[in-house]
Short mmCIF file of C-alpha atoms and ligand atoms in Angstrom, two decimals:
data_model
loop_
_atom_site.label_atom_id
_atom_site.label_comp_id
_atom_site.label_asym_id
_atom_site.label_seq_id
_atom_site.Cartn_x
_atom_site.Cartn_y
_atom_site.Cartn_z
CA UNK A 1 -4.12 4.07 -12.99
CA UNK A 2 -3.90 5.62 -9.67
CA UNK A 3 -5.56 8.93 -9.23
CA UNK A 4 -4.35 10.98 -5.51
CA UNK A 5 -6.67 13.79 -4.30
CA UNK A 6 -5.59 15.95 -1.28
CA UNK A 7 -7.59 19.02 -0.03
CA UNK A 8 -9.15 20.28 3.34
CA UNK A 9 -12.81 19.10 4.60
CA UNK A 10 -15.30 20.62 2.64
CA UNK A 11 -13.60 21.40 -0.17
CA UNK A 12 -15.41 18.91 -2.17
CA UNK A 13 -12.75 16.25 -3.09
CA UNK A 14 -14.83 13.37 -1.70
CA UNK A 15 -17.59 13.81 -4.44
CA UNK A 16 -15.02 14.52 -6.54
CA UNK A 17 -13.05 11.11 -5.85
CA UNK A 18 -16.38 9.16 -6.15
CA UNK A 19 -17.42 10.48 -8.87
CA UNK A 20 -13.73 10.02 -10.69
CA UNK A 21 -14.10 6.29 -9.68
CA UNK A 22 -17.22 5.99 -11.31
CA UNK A 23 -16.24 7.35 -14.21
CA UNK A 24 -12.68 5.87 -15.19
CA UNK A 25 -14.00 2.13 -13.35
CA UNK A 26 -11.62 2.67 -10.74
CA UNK A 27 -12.20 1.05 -6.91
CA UNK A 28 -12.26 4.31 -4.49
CA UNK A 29 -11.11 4.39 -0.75
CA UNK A 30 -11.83 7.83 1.47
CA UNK A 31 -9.01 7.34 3.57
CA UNK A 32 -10.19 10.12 5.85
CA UNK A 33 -12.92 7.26 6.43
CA UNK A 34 -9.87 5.23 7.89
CA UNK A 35 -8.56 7.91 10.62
CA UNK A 36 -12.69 8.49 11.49
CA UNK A 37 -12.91 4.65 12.22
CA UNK A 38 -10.30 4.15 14.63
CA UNK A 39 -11.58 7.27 16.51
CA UNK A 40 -15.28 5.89 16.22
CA UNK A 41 -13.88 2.77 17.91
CA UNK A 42 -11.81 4.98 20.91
CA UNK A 43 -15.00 7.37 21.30
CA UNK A 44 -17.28 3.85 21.75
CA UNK A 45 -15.02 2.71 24.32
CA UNK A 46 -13.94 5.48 26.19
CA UNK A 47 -10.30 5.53 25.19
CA UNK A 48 -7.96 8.14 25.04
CA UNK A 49 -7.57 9.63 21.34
CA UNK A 50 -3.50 10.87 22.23
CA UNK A 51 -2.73 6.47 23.35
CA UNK A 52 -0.96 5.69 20.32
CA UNK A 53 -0.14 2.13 20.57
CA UNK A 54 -4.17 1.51 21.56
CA UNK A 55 -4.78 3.68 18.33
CA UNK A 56 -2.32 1.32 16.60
CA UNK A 57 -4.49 -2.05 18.16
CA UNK A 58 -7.38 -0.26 17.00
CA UNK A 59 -6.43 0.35 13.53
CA UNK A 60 -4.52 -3.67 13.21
CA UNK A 61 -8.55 -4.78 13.67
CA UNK A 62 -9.77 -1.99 10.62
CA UNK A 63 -11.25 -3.64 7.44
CA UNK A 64 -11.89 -1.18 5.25
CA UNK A 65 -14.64 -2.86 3.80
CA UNK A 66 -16.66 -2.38 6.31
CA UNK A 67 -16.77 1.01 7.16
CA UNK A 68 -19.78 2.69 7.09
CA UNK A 69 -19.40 5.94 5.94
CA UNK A 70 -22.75 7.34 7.49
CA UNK A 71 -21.88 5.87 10.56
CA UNK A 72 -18.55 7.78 10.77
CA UNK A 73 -19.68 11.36 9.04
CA UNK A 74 -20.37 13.26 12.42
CA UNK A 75 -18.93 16.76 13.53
CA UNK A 76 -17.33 14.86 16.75
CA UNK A 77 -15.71 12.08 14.93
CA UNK A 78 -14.00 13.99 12.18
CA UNK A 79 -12.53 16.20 15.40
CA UNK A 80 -11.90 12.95 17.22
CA UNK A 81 -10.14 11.77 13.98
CA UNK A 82 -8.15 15.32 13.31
CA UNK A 83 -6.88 14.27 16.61
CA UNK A 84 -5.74 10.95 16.17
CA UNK A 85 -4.09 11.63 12.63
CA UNK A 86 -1.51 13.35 14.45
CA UNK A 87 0.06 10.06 15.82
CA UNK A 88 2.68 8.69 13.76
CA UNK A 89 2.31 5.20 14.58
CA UNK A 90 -0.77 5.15 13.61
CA UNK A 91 -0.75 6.71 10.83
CA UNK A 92 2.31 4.05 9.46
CA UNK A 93 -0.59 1.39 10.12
CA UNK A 94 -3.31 3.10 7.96
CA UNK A 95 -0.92 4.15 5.17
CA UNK A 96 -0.19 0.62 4.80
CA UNK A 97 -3.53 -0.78 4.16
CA UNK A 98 -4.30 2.30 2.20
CA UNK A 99 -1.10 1.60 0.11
CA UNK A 100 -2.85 -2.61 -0.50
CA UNK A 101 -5.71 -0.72 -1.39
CA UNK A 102 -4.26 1.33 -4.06
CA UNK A 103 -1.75 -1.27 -5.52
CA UNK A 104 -4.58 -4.12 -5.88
CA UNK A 105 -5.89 -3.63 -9.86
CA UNK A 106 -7.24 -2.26 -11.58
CA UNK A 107 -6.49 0.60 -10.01
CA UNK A 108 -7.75 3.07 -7.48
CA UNK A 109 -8.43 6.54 -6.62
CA UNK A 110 -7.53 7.43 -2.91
CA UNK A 111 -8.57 10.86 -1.24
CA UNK A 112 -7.33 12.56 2.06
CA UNK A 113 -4.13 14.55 3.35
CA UNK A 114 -1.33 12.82 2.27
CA UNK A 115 -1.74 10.85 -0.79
CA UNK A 116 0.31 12.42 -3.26
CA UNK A 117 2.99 13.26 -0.55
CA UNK A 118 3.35 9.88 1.22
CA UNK A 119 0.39 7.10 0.18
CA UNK A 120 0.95 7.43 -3.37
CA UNK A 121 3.83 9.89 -4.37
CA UNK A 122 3.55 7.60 -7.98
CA UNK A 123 0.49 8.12 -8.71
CA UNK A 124 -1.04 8.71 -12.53
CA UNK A 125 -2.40 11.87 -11.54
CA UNK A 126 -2.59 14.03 -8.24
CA UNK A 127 -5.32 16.65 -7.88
CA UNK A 128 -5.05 19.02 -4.92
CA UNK A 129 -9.02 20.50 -4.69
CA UNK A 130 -9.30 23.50 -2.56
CA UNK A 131 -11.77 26.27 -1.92
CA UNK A 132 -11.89 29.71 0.31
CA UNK A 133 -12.71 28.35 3.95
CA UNK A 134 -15.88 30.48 4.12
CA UNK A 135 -17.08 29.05 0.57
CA UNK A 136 -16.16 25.20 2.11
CA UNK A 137 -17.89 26.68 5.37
CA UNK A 138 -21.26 27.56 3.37
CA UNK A 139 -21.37 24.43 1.45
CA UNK A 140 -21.21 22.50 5.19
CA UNK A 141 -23.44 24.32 6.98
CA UNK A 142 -26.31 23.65 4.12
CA UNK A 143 -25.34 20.03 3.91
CA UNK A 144 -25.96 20.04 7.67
CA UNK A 145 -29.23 22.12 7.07
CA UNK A 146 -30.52 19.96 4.42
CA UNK A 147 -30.16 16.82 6.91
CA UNK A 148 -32.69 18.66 8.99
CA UNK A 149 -29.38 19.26 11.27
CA UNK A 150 -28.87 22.24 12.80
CA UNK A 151 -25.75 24.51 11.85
CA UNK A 152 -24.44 27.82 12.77
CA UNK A 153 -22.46 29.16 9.52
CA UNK A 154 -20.13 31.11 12.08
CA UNK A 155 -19.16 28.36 13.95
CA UNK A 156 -18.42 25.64 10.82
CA UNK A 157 -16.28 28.34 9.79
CA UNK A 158 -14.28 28.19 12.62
CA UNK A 159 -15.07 24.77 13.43
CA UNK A 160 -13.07 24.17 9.93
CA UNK A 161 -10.16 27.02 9.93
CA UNK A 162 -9.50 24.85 13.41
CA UNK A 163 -8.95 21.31 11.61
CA UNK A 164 -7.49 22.70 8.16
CA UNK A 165 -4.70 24.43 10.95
CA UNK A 166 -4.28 21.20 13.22
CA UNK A 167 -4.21 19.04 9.66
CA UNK A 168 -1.49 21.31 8.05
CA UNK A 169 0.56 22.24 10.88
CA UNK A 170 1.05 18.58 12.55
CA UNK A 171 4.88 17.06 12.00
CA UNK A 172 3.88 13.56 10.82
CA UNK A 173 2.31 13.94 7.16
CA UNK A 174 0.65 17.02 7.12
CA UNK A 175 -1.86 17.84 4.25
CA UNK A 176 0.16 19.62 1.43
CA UNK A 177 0.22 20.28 -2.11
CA UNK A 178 2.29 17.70 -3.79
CA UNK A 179 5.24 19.81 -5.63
CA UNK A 180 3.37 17.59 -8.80
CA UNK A 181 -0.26 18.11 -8.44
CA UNK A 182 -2.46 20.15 -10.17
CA UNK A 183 -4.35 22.67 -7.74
CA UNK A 184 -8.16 22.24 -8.54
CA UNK A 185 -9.92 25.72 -6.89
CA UNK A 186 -13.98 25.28 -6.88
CA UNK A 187 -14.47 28.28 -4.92
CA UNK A 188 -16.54 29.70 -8.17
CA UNK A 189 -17.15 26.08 -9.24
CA UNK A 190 -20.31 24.31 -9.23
CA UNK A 191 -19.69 20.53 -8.86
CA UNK A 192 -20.39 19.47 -12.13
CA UNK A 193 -18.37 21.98 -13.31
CA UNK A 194 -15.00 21.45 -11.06
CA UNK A 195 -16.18 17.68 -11.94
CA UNK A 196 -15.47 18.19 -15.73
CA UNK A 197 -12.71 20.25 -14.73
CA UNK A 198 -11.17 17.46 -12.79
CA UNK A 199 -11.63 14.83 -15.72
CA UNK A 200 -9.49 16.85 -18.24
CA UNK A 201 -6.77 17.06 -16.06
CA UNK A 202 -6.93 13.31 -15.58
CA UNK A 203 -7.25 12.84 -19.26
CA UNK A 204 -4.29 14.90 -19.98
CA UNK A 205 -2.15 13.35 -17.59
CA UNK A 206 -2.74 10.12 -18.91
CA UNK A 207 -2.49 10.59 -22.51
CA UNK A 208 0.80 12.32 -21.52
O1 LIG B 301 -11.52 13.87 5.15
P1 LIG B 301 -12.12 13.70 6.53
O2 LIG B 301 -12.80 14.92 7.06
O3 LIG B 301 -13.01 12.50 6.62
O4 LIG B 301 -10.85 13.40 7.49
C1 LIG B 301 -10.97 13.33 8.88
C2 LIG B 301 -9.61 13.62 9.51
O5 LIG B 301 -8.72 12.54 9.24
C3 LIG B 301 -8.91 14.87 8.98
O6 LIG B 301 -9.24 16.01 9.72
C4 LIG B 301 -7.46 14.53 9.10
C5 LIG B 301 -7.41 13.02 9.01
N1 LIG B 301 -6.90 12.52 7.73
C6 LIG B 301 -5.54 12.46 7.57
O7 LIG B 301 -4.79 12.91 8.45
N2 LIG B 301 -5.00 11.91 6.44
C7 LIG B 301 -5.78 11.45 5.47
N3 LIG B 301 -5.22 10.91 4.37
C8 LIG B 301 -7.19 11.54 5.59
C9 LIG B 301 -7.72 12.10 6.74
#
């Protein structure tokens, strides 16, 4: 079984994908985590983030088992990796090891942009989880806040319209709604609630 969720930051699709995983015993790959490690890497080094074919070097050394997800969750490298997801090249290198990922048993669930458009337009099941920007803008501002961060709800907000625009309007793969997916909206949703939510759609689709 292979379950595909797309959706802007913040719209809570990464707890969502974990939490899936957990709960059908599926393996589960963040694939934004991909695009944020190769722009890690270029930030380290001083690189440029529009070089595609060192973006491409960069992403031939990724294992995705070793990412470190709090390593890679800052404000400046999911911009830096907005940025980079635009090349092409690049992102025919990541879709390839996220396409391993997914075909290796006993199945997987995969979350980003594209993965019911391009990584896995087979999948079991394709969720598309969304919310209103300034509802995905509150919920980062008091994850932030709760960090003992500071965070500035106006700016997120815009901070977030920036990267849903850049991440929907780029040529190469841009996040849609697959013409198959079910659109999951937890702008009135708690997350246990869009979580149940989320697992009767899954159900569904497989006993269909
Ligand atoms: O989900 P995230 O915030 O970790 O993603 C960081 C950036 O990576 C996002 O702004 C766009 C890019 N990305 C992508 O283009 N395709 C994916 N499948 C996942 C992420």
């Amino acid at each position: 079984m292979i379950i595909a969720i797309d959706g802007p930051a913040a719209s809570g699709k990464g707890t969502l994908a974990r939490r899936l995983a957990e709960h059908f015993k599926l393996r589960h790959l963040d694939t934004g985590l991909t695009y944020r490690a190769v722009a890690a890497a270029l930030l380290a080094k001083g690189l440029p983030l529009g070089d595609e074919q060192i973006a491409i070097e960069m992403a031939r050394h990724l294992d995705l088992a070793k990412m470190d997800k709090s390593l890679l969750s800052s404000h400046e490298v999911g911009e830096a990796a907005s940025r980079v997801a635009v090349l092409g090249g690049l992102r025919g290198e990541l879709v390839r090891l996220q396409k391993e990922f997914a075909a290796t048993p006993p199945g997987a669930v995969l979350d980003g942009r594209d993965i019911g458009t391009v990584v896995c337009p087979d999948a079991t099941v394709k969720l598309f989880v969304t919310a209103s920007p300034e509802a995905r803008a509150k919920r980062r501002t008091d994850e932030i806040l709760s960090k003992g961060q500071e965070a500035e709800y106006a700016s997120v907000l815009s901070d977030l319209k920036r990267r849903d625009e850049r991440d929907s309007q780029r040529t190469v793969a841009p996040m849609k709604q697959a013409a198959d997916a079910h659109l999951l909206d937890t702008t009135e949703m708690d997350i246990e609630t869009a979580f149940q939510a989320a697992v009767d759609i899954v159900e569904k689709a497989r006993a269909a």
